[in-house]
């Protein structure tokens, strides 16, 4: 198994990644609500962020700024765990794989730490995107659709699935991957290169 090939205590990467991603995204939920509402509500798009925030509070009360908090916190708990845990856990295997391919193909230039880390970023960014996509679709629906904003996260998810099928929770996946995979590669690889 991957965990047997991984460093002892690798569970810490999953735990730390999940806690950090969930906390940072949950704390910024009000900003995300304002951003999303300004993108979809014509009456808010010309307002400043401050004016839009006040208008949202006036319309729905202060708790309106927490719309989608559940899917955000859960989605990023899973996403952060998968992104950081998978990145760290796959490092030893990808280093061995890259070295083996370089030897097999007689191309010593392939035996590169950077290439190995980029592969880890691709794997972890892809896996994290797959995990986050359903929660992100749910969050956006709760924030942008008045009917769904009145529902619990679970009821909103069930309603989306009943009306639109599983595709309703995954239709943003390709765009998310085009954003998240390069971001993950850049962030994680640069961190590794600058700190080692």
CSV table of C-alpha atoms in Angstrom, one decimal:
chain,number,residue,atom,x,y,z
A,1,UNK,CA,0.0,0.0,0.0
A,2,UNK,CA,1.0,3.6,-0.5
A,3,UNK,CA,1.1,4.2,3.3
A,4,UNK,CA,3.6,1.4,3.8
A,5,UNK,CA,5.9,3.0,1.3
A,6,UNK,CA,5.4,6.4,2.9
A,7,UNK,CA,7.3,8.0,5.7
A,8,UNK,CA,6.3,7.2,9.3
A,9,UNK,CA,3.7,9.6,10.6
A,10,UNK,CA,2.5,10.7,7.1
A,11,UNK,CA,-1.1,11.0,8.5
A,12,UNK,CA,0.1,14.4,9.8
A,13,UNK,CA,0.2,15.8,6.3
A,14,UNK,CA,-3.4,14.8,5.7
A,15,UNK,CA,-4.5,16.2,9.0
A,16,UNK,CA,-2.6,19.5,8.8
A,17,UNK,CA,-3.6,20.0,5.1
A,18,UNK,CA,-7.3,19.4,5.9
A,19,UNK,CA,-7.4,21.6,9.0
A,20,UNK,CA,-5.5,24.5,7.4
A,21,UNK,CA,-7.5,24.4,4.1
A,22,UNK,CA,-10.8,24.1,5.9
A,23,UNK,CA,-10.1,26.8,8.4
A,24,UNK,CA,-8.7,29.4,5.9
A,25,UNK,CA,-11.6,28.9,3.5
A,26,UNK,CA,-14.3,28.8,6.2
A,27,UNK,CA,-13.0,32.1,7.7
A,28,UNK,CA,-13.2,33.8,4.3
A,29,UNK,CA,-16.7,32.5,3.5
A,30,UNK,CA,-18.3,36.0,3.8
A,31,UNK,CA,-15.8,37.4,1.2
A,32,UNK,CA,-16.6,34.5,-1.1
A,33,UNK,CA,-20.4,35.0,-0.6
A,34,UNK,CA,-20.0,38.7,-1.6
A,35,UNK,CA,-17.8,37.8,-4.6
A,36,UNK,CA,-20.2,35.1,-5.8
A,37,UNK,CA,-23.3,37.3,-5.4
A,38,UNK,CA,-21.6,40.2,-7.2
A,39,UNK,CA,-20.9,37.8,-10.1
A,40,UNK,CA,-24.5,36.5,-10.4
A,41,UNK,CA,-26.8,39.3,-9.0
A,42,UNK,CA,-27.1,42.2,-11.4
A,43,UNK,CA,-28.2,44.6,-8.6
A,44,UNK,CA,-24.9,43.9,-6.7
A,45,UNK,CA,-22.4,43.9,-9.6
A,46,UNK,CA,-21.9,47.7,-9.7
A,47,UNK,CA,-21.6,48.1,-5.9
A,48,UNK,CA,-18.3,48.2,-4.1
A,49,UNK,CA,-17.5,45.2,-1.9
A,50,UNK,CA,-18.4,47.1,1.2
A,51,UNK,CA,-21.8,48.3,-0.4
A,52,UNK,CA,-22.5,44.8,-1.6
A,53,UNK,CA,-21.8,43.4,1.9
A,54,UNK,CA,-24.2,45.8,3.5
A,55,UNK,CA,-26.9,45.1,0.8
A,56,UNK,CA,-26.6,41.3,1.4
A,57,UNK,CA,-26.9,41.8,5.2
A,58,UNK,CA,-29.9,44.1,4.7
A,59,UNK,CA,-31.6,41.6,2.4
A,60,UNK,CA,-30.9,38.4,4.3
A,61,UNK,CA,-29.4,39.3,7.7
A,62,UNK,CA,-25.9,38.8,8.9
A,63,UNK,CA,-26.1,35.0,8.5
A,64,UNK,CA,-26.5,35.5,4.8
A,65,UNK,CA,-22.8,36.0,4.7
A,66,UNK,CA,-22.3,32.5,5.9
A,67,UNK,CA,-24.3,30.9,3.0
A,68,UNK,CA,-22.5,27.8,1.9
A,69,UNK,CA,-20.3,27.5,5.0
A,70,UNK,CA,-21.0,23.8,5.4
A,71,UNK,CA,-20.0,22.7,1.9
A,72,UNK,CA,-17.0,25.1,2.1
A,73,UNK,CA,-15.6,23.8,5.4
A,74,UNK,CA,-16.2,20.1,4.5
A,75,UNK,CA,-15.1,20.5,0.9
A,76,UNK,CA,-11.8,22.1,1.8
A,77,UNK,CA,-11.2,19.8,4.7
A,78,UNK,CA,-11.3,16.9,2.2
A,79,UNK,CA,-9.5,18.9,-0.5
A,80,UNK,CA,-6.7,20.0,1.8
A,81,UNK,CA,-6.2,16.6,3.3
A,82,UNK,CA,-6.0,15.0,-0.1
A,83,UNK,CA,-3.9,17.7,-1.7
A,84,UNK,CA,-1.2,17.9,1.0
A,85,UNK,CA,-1.3,14.3,2.1
A,86,UNK,CA,-1.2,12.8,-1.3
A,87,UNK,CA,1.6,15.2,-2.4
A,88,UNK,CA,3.8,14.2,0.5
A,89,UNK,CA,3.0,10.5,0.4
A,90,UNK,CA,3.7,10.1,-3.3
A,91,UNK,CA,7.1,11.7,-3.1
A,92,UNK,CA,9.1,8.5,-2.4
A,93,UNK,CA,7.3,6.5,-5.1
A,94,UNK,CA,7.6,9.2,-7.7
A,95,UNK,CA,11.3,9.7,-7.0
A,96,UNK,CA,11.8,5.9,-7.5
A,97,UNK,CA,9.6,5.9,-10.6
A,98,UNK,CA,11.4,8.9,-12.2
A,99,UNK,CA,14.8,7.3,-11.5
A,100,UNK,CA,13.6,3.9,-12.9
A,101,UNK,CA,12.3,5.6,-16.1
A,102,UNK,CA,15.6,7.5,-16.5
A,103,UNK,CA,17.6,4.3,-16.2
A,104,UNK,CA,15.2,2.3,-18.4
A,105,UNK,CA,15.2,4.9,-21.2
A,106,UNK,CA,18.9,5.7,-20.8
A,107,UNK,CA,18.0,9.3,-20.2
A,108,UNK,CA,19.8,10.5,-17.1
A,109,UNK,CA,18.2,14.0,-17.5
A,110,UNK,CA,14.9,12.5,-16.5
A,111,UNK,CA,16.2,11.6,-13.1
A,112,UNK,CA,15.2,14.9,-11.7
A,113,UNK,CA,13.8,15.9,-8.3
A,114,UNK,CA,11.9,18.7,-9.9
A,115,UNK,CA,10.2,16.4,-12.4
A,116,UNK,CA,9.3,14.0,-9.5
A,117,UNK,CA,7.8,16.9,-7.5
A,118,UNK,CA,5.8,18.1,-10.5
A,119,UNK,CA,4.3,14.6,-10.9
A,120,UNK,CA,3.4,14.6,-7.2
A,121,UNK,CA,1.7,18.0,-7.8
A,122,UNK,CA,-0.2,16.7,-10.8
A,123,UNK,CA,-1.4,13.6,-8.9
A,124,UNK,CA,-2.4,15.5,-5.7
A,125,UNK,CA,-3.9,18.5,-7.5
A,126,UNK,CA,-6.1,16.2,-9.7
A,127,UNK,CA,-7.2,14.1,-6.7
A,128,UNK,CA,-8.0,17.2,-4.6
A,129,UNK,CA,-10.0,18.7,-7.5
A,130,UNK,CA,-12.1,15.6,-7.8
A,131,UNK,CA,-12.8,15.7,-4.1
A,132,UNK,CA,-13.6,19.4,-4.0
A,133,UNK,CA,-15.8,19.7,-7.1
A,134,UNK,CA,-19.1,18.5,-5.6
A,135,UNK,CA,-18.8,20.7,-2.5
A,136,UNK,CA,-17.9,23.7,-4.6
A,137,UNK,CA,-20.9,23.2,-6.9
A,138,UNK,CA,-23.1,22.9,-3.9
A,139,UNK,CA,-21.7,26.0,-2.3
A,140,UNK,CA,-22.1,28.1,-5.4
A,141,UNK,CA,-25.8,26.9,-5.8
A,142,UNK,CA,-26.5,27.7,-2.1
A,143,UNK,CA,-25.0,31.2,-2.5
A,144,UNK,CA,-26.4,32.1,-5.9
A,145,UNK,CA,-29.9,30.5,-5.9
A,146,UNK,CA,-32.5,31.8,-3.5
A,147,UNK,CA,-34.4,28.6,-3.5
A,148,UNK,CA,-31.3,26.6,-2.4
A,149,UNK,CA,-30.2,29.2,0.1
A,150,UNK,CA,-33.2,28.3,2.3
A,151,UNK,CA,-32.2,24.6,2.4
A,152,UNK,CA,-29.7,22.7,4.5
A,153,UNK,CA,-26.6,21.6,2.7
A,154,UNK,CA,-27.8,18.0,2.7
A,155,UNK,CA,-31.2,18.9,1.3
A,156,UNK,CA,-29.7,21.2,-1.3
A,157,UNK,CA,-27.3,18.4,-2.5
A,158,UNK,CA,-30.2,15.8,-2.7
A,159,UNK,CA,-32.3,18.3,-4.6
A,160,UNK,CA,-29.5,19.0,-7.1
A,161,UNK,CA,-29.0,15.2,-7.6
A,162,UNK,CA,-32.7,14.5,-8.0
A,163,UNK,CA,-33.3,17.4,-10.5
A,164,UNK,CA,-30.1,17.3,-12.5
A,165,UNK,CA,-28.2,14.1,-11.7
A,166,UNK,CA,-24.7,13.6,-10.6
A,167,UNK,CA,-23.4,15.9,-13.3
A,168,UNK,CA,-24.8,18.8,-11.3
A,169,UNK,CA,-22.0,18.2,-8.8
A,170,UNK,CA,-19.2,17.7,-11.3
A,171,UNK,CA,-19.8,20.0,-14.2
A,172,UNK,CA,-17.2,22.5,-13.0
A,173,UNK,CA,-14.5,19.8,-12.6
A,174,UNK,CA,-12.5,20.4,-15.8
A,175,UNK,CA,-12.3,24.2,-15.1
A,176,UNK,CA,-11.4,23.5,-11.5
A,177,UNK,CA,-8.6,21.1,-12.6
A,178,UNK,CA,-7.2,23.7,-15.1
A,179,UNK,CA,-7.0,26.1,-12.1
A,180,UNK,CA,-6.0,23.8,-9.2
A,181,UNK,CA,-3.5,21.5,-10.8
A,182,UNK,CA,-1.0,24.2,-12.0
A,183,UNK,CA,-1.6,26.0,-8.7
A,184,UNK,CA,-0.8,22.9,-6.7
A,185,UNK,CA,2.3,22.2,-8.7
A,186,UNK,CA,3.6,25.8,-8.4
A,187,UNK,CA,2.8,26.1,-4.7
A,188,UNK,CA,4.0,22.8,-3.5
A,189,UNK,CA,7.0,22.4,-5.7
A,190,UNK,CA,8.3,25.9,-5.1
A,191,UNK,CA,7.8,25.4,-1.3
A,192,UNK,CA,9.9,22.2,-1.5
A,193,UNK,CA,12.6,23.8,-3.6
A,194,UNK,CA,12.9,26.9,-1.5
A,195,UNK,CA,12.9,25.1,1.9
A,196,UNK,CA,15.2,22.2,1.1
